Amino acid sequence: MLTIRRSDERGYADHGWLKSFHSFSFAGYHDPRHVHFSVLRVINEDRVAPGQGFGQHGHRDMEIFSYVLSGELAHRDTLGNGSAIGPGRVQIMTTGSGVEHSEFNHSASEPVHFLQIWLFPRARNLQPRYAEKDFDAADKRGRLCLILSPDGRDGSLTLQQDAFIYASLLDGDERAELALGAQRQAYVHLVRGALTVNGTRLAGGDALMLTDEPTLTLEQGEDAEVLVFDLPVIDAA
């Protein structure tokens, strides 16, 4: 079964310095039909004005990763980490028993555009941890590049959940497929461009949820950048 959610159906918040689209219920936006999908809890597409950002605040019992599209995102946390994340670099934070962090636009003149994504962890009160890694365009060109996994396979970062997250760049005749095992489902978020997924045409910001589908097929891309989530069939609420 295929379920599509168009970009303009997402929640939206405009705080002046921050413009954010919410794929799932978040902060002041609540939609009982879109609270989570499997263990995927948050996909926020954020644009932060130069020099602005989120002051130090706390999280716990969530896997949080950021995927920067343009500009640089400055991160600092109570684990002692501090860096500026640009396009192609993925950061993952297990908040577990509790961690505080801040995120700011690293530039005083250019906006930063990024996705912040949360997943439920495999257990509560895990040891907090942080990691980051570059995945350049060549890694993602015409193929599904594994960026996060439960066991760090194929050079991916380790995620504390039974989820496999892929990034891909597809254009023209480039095509990628992913076999979905028993008791698995997929969530496809088209970051930008246009793409056909299992016969369904998507535009930037659109999402496609796949259940009871044996294979995921990505094709007919037009400058497409896409994230694919291979997720367990469970109720994470």
mmCIF file of C-alpha atoms in Angstrom:
data_model
loop_
_atom_site.group_PDB
_atom_site.id
_atom_site.type_symbol
_atom_site.label_atom_id
_atom_site.label_comp_id
_atom_site.label_asym_id
_atom_site.label_seq_id
_atom_site.Cartn_x
_atom_site.Cartn_y
_atom_site.Cartn_z
ATOM 1 C CA MET A 1 0.000 0.000 0.000
ATOM 2 C CA LEU A 2 1.216 3.477 -0.907
ATOM 3 C CA THR A 3 0.182 6.577 1.055
ATOM 4 C CA ILE A 4 1.271 9.990 -0.203
ATOM 5 C CA ARG A 5 1.542 13.217 1.753
ATOM 6 C CA ARG A 6 2.177 16.330 -0.242
ATOM 7 C CA SER A 7 4.528 19.073 0.889
ATOM 8 C CA ASP A 8 1.751 21.630 1.348
ATOM 9 C CA GLU A 9 -0.130 19.287 3.712
ATOM 10 C CA ARG A 10 2.601 19.588 6.333
ATOM 11 C CA GLY A 11 2.375 21.813 9.367
ATOM 12 C CA TYR A 12 4.076 25.186 9.093
ATOM 13 C CA ALA A 13 5.426 27.703 11.607
ATOM 14 C CA ASP A 14 6.894 31.136 10.859
ATOM 15 C CA HIS A 15 8.766 32.648 13.795
ATOM 16 C CA GLY A 16 10.521 35.298 11.725
ATOM 17 C CA TRP A 17 14.068 34.013 12.295
ATOM 18 C CA LEU A 18 12.838 30.422 11.856
ATOM 19 C CA LYS A 19 10.589 29.013 9.154
ATOM 20 C CA SER A 20 9.742 25.359 9.707
ATOM 21 C CA PHE A 21 7.674 22.672 7.977
ATOM 22 C CA HIS A 22 6.573 19.764 10.196
ATOM 23 C CA SER A 23 5.932 16.334 8.670
ATOM 24 C CA PHE A 24 4.627 15.091 12.024
ATOM 25 C CA SER A 25 2.917 16.708 15.004
ATOM 26 C CA PHE A 26 5.395 19.048 16.664
ATOM 27 C CA ALA A 27 5.220 21.984 19.103
ATOM 28 C CA GLY A 28 2.042 23.970 18.282
ATOM 29 C CA TYR A 29 1.150 21.781 15.305
ATOM 30 C CA HIS A 30 -0.915 18.678 16.057
ATOM 31 C CA ASP A 31 -2.474 16.277 13.580
ATOM 32 C CA PRO A 32 -3.677 12.964 15.068
ATOM 33 C CA ARG A 33 -3.253 11.322 11.645
ATOM 34 C CA HIS A 34 0.439 12.247 11.565
ATOM 35 C CA VAL A 35 2.043 11.759 14.963
ATOM 36 C CA HIS A 36 4.658 9.216 13.896
ATOM 37 C CA PHE A 37 5.300 6.507 11.314
ATOM 38 C CA SER A 38 6.743 3.380 12.914
ATOM 39 C CA VAL A 39 9.698 4.677 14.977
ATOM 40 C CA LEU A 40 10.032 7.868 12.917
ATOM 41 C CA ARG A 41 8.778 10.718 15.107
ATOM 42 C CA VAL A 42 9.923 14.071 13.635
ATOM 43 C CA ILE A 43 10.988 15.471 10.277
ATOM 44 C CA ASN A 44 11.299 19.239 10.506
ATOM 45 C CA GLU A 45 12.512 21.200 7.492
ATOM 46 C CA ASP A 46 14.044 24.332 9.028
ATOM 47 C CA ARG A 47 15.367 27.556 7.586
ATOM 48 C CA VAL A 48 17.207 29.675 10.147
ATOM 49 C CA ALA A 49 18.150 33.305 9.567
ATOM 50 C CA PRO A 50 21.815 34.420 9.780
ATOM 51 C CA GLY A 51 23.161 34.551 13.317
ATOM 52 C CA GLN A 52 19.989 33.037 14.803
ATOM 53 C CA GLY A 53 19.237 29.644 16.297
ATOM 54 C CA PHE A 54 18.078 27.475 19.155
ATOM 55 C CA GLY A 55 19.602 28.236 22.557
ATOM 56 C CA GLN A 56 20.684 25.502 24.919
ATOM 57 C CA HIS A 57 17.831 23.102 25.634
ATOM 58 C CA GLY A 58 17.437 19.524 26.764
ATOM 59 C CA HIS A 59 16.361 16.237 25.159
ATOM 60 C CA ARG A 60 16.084 12.674 26.365
ATOM 61 C CA ASP A 61 15.100 9.251 25.022
ATOM 62 C CA MET A 62 15.290 10.186 21.354
ATOM 63 C CA GLU A 63 17.664 9.582 18.437
ATOM 64 C CA ILE A 64 18.204 12.963 16.742
ATOM 65 C CA PHE A 65 20.089 13.607 13.528
ATOM 66 C CA SER A 66 20.551 16.645 11.313
ATOM 67 C CA TYR A 67 20.951 16.696 7.538
ATOM 68 C CA VAL A 68 22.136 20.057 6.197
ATOM 69 C CA LEU A 69 21.059 21.143 2.704
ATOM 70 C CA SER A 70 22.753 24.544 2.495
ATOM 71 C CA GLY A 71 24.685 26.820 4.806
ATOM 72 C CA GLU A 72 26.274 25.658 8.063
ATOM 73 C CA LEU A 73 24.715 24.595 11.346
ATOM 74 C CA ALA A 74 26.747 25.180 14.509
ATOM 75 C CA HIS A 75 26.237 22.532 17.198
ATOM 76 C CA ARG A 76 27.367 22.541 20.813
ATOM 77 C CA ASP A 77 26.344 20.137 23.584
ATOM 78 C CA THR A 78 26.938 19.185 27.205
ATOM 79 C CA LEU A 79 28.886 16.101 26.079
ATOM 80 C CA GLY A 80 31.677 18.472 25.038
ATOM 81 C CA ASN A 81 31.061 18.434 21.293
ATOM 82 C CA GLY A 82 31.168 21.550 19.146
ATOM 83 C CA SER A 83 31.331 21.827 15.369
ATOM 84 C CA ALA A 84 29.840 23.436 12.264
ATOM 85 C CA ILE A 85 27.923 21.036 10.015
ATOM 86 C CA GLY A 86 27.632 21.727 6.284
ATOM 87 C CA PRO A 87 26.027 19.893 3.353
ATOM 88 C CA GLY A 88 27.026 16.242 3.154
ATOM 89 C CA ARG A 89 27.898 15.961 6.837
ATOM 90 C CA VAL A 90 25.479 14.001 9.031
ATOM 91 C CA GLN A 91 25.376 14.274 12.822
ATOM 92 C CA ILE A 92 23.631 11.808 15.143
ATOM 93 C CA MET A 93 22.937 12.266 18.837
ATOM 94 C CA THR A 94 21.577 9.656 21.242
ATOM 95 C CA THR A 95 19.954 11.787 23.926
ATOM 96 C CA GLY A 96 19.213 8.778 26.154
ATOM 97 C CA SER A 97 19.284 9.642 29.856
ATOM 98 C CA GLY A 98 19.557 13.336 28.999
ATOM 99 C CA VAL A 99 21.689 15.845 27.120
ATOM 100 C CA GLU A 100 21.505 19.577 26.405
ATOM 101 C CA HIS A 101 22.580 21.215 23.168
ATOM 102 C CA SER A 102 22.314 24.381 21.121
ATOM 103 C CA GLU A 103 22.050 24.846 17.346
ATOM 104 C CA PHE A 104 22.751 28.103 15.552
ATOM 105 C CA ASN A 105 23.264 29.351 12.050
ATOM 106 C CA HIS A 106 27.052 29.506 11.822
ATOM 107 C CA SER A 107 26.909 32.372 9.307
ATOM 108 C CA ALA A 108 26.231 36.042 10.024
ATOM 109 C CA SER A 109 25.141 36.644 6.421
ATOM 110 C CA GLU A 110 23.638 33.470 4.891
ATOM 111 C CA PRO A 111 20.652 31.341 6.004
ATOM 112 C CA VAL A 112 21.013 27.671 6.897
ATOM 113 C CA HIS A 113 18.544 25.108 5.515
ATOM 114 C CA PHE A 114 18.449 21.686 7.161
ATOM 115 C CA LEU A 115 16.313 18.752 8.231
ATOM 116 C CA GLN A 116 16.128 17.733 11.853
ATOM 117 C CA ILE A 117 14.869 14.186 12.313
ATOM 118 C CA TRP A 118 13.938 12.281 15.453
ATOM 119 C CA LEU A 119 13.400 8.549 15.938
ATOM 120 C CA PHE A 120 12.312 6.630 19.009
ATOM 121 C CA PRO A 121 15.291 4.671 20.458
ATOM 122 C CA ARG A 122 15.441 0.927 21.086
ATOM 123 C CA ALA A 123 15.347 1.483 24.871
ATOM 124 C CA ARG A 124 15.027 4.256 27.430
ATOM 125 C CA ASN A 125 17.843 5.829 29.459
ATOM 126 C CA LEU A 126 20.621 4.879 27.055
ATOM 127 C CA GLN A 127 24.077 6.396 27.489
ATOM 128 C CA PRO A 128 24.136 9.728 25.593
ATOM 129 C CA ARG A 129 26.502 9.810 22.624
ATOM 130 C CA TYR A 130 27.324 11.933 19.577
ATOM 131 C CA ALA A 131 28.933 11.253 16.202
ATOM 132 C CA GLU A 132 29.221 12.904 12.793
ATOM 133 C CA LYS A 133 30.533 11.939 9.372
ATOM 134 C CA ASP A 134 30.772 13.231 5.798
ATOM 135 C CA PHE A 135 28.859 11.514 3.004
ATOM 136 C CA ASP A 136 29.766 13.369 -0.180
ATOM 137 C CA ALA A 137 27.795 13.609 -3.416
ATOM 138 C CA ALA A 138 29.761 10.784 -5.031
ATOM 139 C CA ASP A 139 28.677 8.428 -2.227
ATOM 140 C CA LYS A 140 25.007 9.180 -2.967
ATOM 141 C CA ARG A 141 25.053 9.619 -6.754
ATOM 142 C CA GLY A 142 22.768 7.099 -8.494
ATOM 143 C CA ARG A 143 22.586 4.774 -5.508
ATOM 144 C CA LEU A 144 21.180 4.391 -2.018
ATOM 145 C CA CYS A 145 23.946 5.338 0.401
ATOM 146 C CA LEU A 146 23.431 3.963 3.902
ATOM 147 C CA ILE A 147 24.051 6.818 6.342
ATOM 148 C CA LEU A 148 22.572 5.388 9.576
ATOM 149 C CA SER A 149 22.064 1.803 10.730
ATOM 150 C CA PRO A 150 21.818 -0.229 13.962
ATOM 151 C CA ASP A 151 25.265 -1.776 13.493
ATOM 152 C CA GLY A 152 27.288 0.832 11.591
ATOM 153 C CA ARG A 153 27.568 -1.389 8.519
ATOM 154 C CA ASP A 154 29.020 -0.130 5.221
ATOM 155 C CA GLY A 155 30.556 2.905 6.905
ATOM 156 C CA SER A 156 27.260 4.256 8.236
ATOM 157 C CA LEU A 157 26.828 6.002 11.568
ATOM 158 C CA THR A 158 25.300 3.920 14.365
ATOM 159 C CA LEU A 159 21.661 4.487 15.291
ATOM 160 C CA GLN A 160 20.152 3.054 18.476
ATOM 161 C CA GLN A 161 17.113 1.618 16.681
ATOM 162 C CA ASP A 162 16.222 -1.104 14.170
ATOM 163 C CA ALA A 163 16.132 1.408 11.323
ATOM 164 C CA PHE A 164 18.208 1.861 8.169
ATOM 165 C CA ILE A 165 18.396 5.339 6.650
ATOM 166 C CA TYR A 166 19.641 5.988 3.138
ATOM 167 C CA ALA A 167 20.407 9.149 1.158
ATOM 168 C CA SER A 168 20.489 9.336 -2.632
ATOM 169 C CA LEU A 169 20.976 11.764 -5.512
ATOM 170 C CA LEU A 170 19.143 10.727 -8.685
ATOM 171 C CA ASP A 171 18.854 12.357 -12.073
ATOM 172 C CA GLY A 172 17.906 11.244 -15.579
ATOM 173 C CA ASP A 173 18.247 7.497 -16.121
ATOM 174 C CA GLU A 174 19.705 6.813 -12.670
ATOM 175 C CA ARG A 175 17.685 4.230 -10.741
ATOM 176 C CA ALA A 176 17.891 2.647 -7.294
ATOM 177 C CA GLU A 177 16.026 -0.211 -5.630
ATOM 178 C CA LEU A 178 15.669 -1.449 -2.073
ATOM 179 C CA ALA A 179 14.184 -4.816 -1.082
ATOM 180 C CA LEU A 180 11.903 -4.505 1.948
ATOM 181 C CA GLY A 181 11.943 -7.556 4.181
ATOM 182 C CA ALA A 182 9.086 -9.139 6.083
ATOM 183 C CA GLN A 183 7.707 -6.910 8.841
ATOM 184 C CA ARG A 184 9.384 -3.860 7.291
ATOM 185 C CA GLN A 185 7.934 -0.663 5.890
ATOM 186 C CA ALA A 186 9.428 2.420 4.288
ATOM 187 C CA TYR A 187 9.066 6.177 4.489
ATOM 188 C CA VAL A 188 10.424 8.236 1.593
ATOM 189 C CA HIS A 189 11.043 11.973 2.055
ATOM 190 C CA LEU A 190 11.934 13.839 -1.117
ATOM 191 C CA VAL A 191 14.246 16.603 0.004
ATOM 192 C CA ARG A 192 14.207 18.456 -3.322
ATOM 193 C CA GLY A 193 13.756 17.988 -7.047
ATOM 194 C CA ALA A 194 11.312 15.491 -8.521
ATOM 195 C CA LEU A 195 11.270 11.692 -8.409
ATOM 196 C CA THR A 196 9.058 8.698 -9.179
ATOM 197 C CA VAL A 197 8.762 6.168 -6.343
ATOM 198 C CA ASN A 198 6.934 2.905 -7.077
ATOM 199 C CA GLY A 199 5.097 4.658 -9.881
ATOM 200 C CA THR A 200 4.118 7.709 -7.795
ATOM 201 C CA ARG A 201 5.491 11.096 -8.830
ATOM 202 C CA LEU A 202 6.856 13.218 -5.982
ATOM 203 C CA ALA A 203 7.972 16.838 -5.789
ATOM 204 C CA GLY A 204 10.251 18.451 -3.216
ATOM 205 C CA GLY A 205 8.873 18.144 0.329
ATOM 206 C CA ASP A 206 6.506 15.290 -0.564
ATOM 207 C CA ALA A 207 6.552 12.001 1.345
ATOM 208 C CA LEU A 208 5.477 8.472 0.453
ATOM 209 C CA MET A 209 4.722 5.773 3.019
ATOM 210 C CA LEU A 210 5.001 2.143 1.877
ATOM 211 C CA THR A 211 3.476 -0.805 3.720
ATOM 212 C CA ASP A 212 3.201 -4.393 2.453
ATOM 213 C CA GLU A 213 5.445 -3.550 -0.499
ATOM 214 C CA PRO A 214 8.272 -6.000 -1.298
ATOM 215 C CA THR A 215 10.452 -3.491 -3.167
ATOM 216 C CA LEU A 216 11.095 0.224 -3.223
ATOM 217 C CA THR A 217 12.023 1.646 -6.650
ATOM 218 C CA LEU A 218 13.362 5.171 -7.219
ATOM 219 C CA GLU A 219 13.594 6.437 -10.800
ATOM 220 C CA GLN A 220 13.034 9.334 -13.230
ATOM 221 C CA GLY A 221 14.788 11.807 -10.986
ATOM 222 C CA GLU A 222 15.090 15.474 -11.830
ATOM 223 C CA ASP A 223 17.908 16.833 -9.636
ATOM 224 C CA ALA A 224 16.404 14.721 -6.857
ATOM 225 C CA GLU A 225 17.781 14.376 -3.349
ATOM 226 C CA VAL A 226 15.929 11.860 -1.217
ATOM 227 C CA LEU A 227 16.011 10.197 2.195
ATOM 228 C CA VAL A 228 14.683 6.647 2.561
ATOM 229 C CA PHE A 229 13.790 5.137 5.945
ATOM 230 C CA ASP A 230 13.598 1.321 6.193
ATOM 231 C CA LEU A 231 11.613 0.810 9.389
ATOM 232 C CA PRO A 232 10.116 -1.977 11.510
ATOM 233 C CA VAL A 233 6.383 -2.660 11.526
ATOM 234 C CA ILE A 234 5.562 -1.795 15.144
ATOM 235 C CA ASP A 235 3.455 0.634 17.124
ATOM 236 C CA ALA A 236 5.905 3.104 18.646
ATOM 237 C CA ALA A 237 3.306 5.246 20.409
#
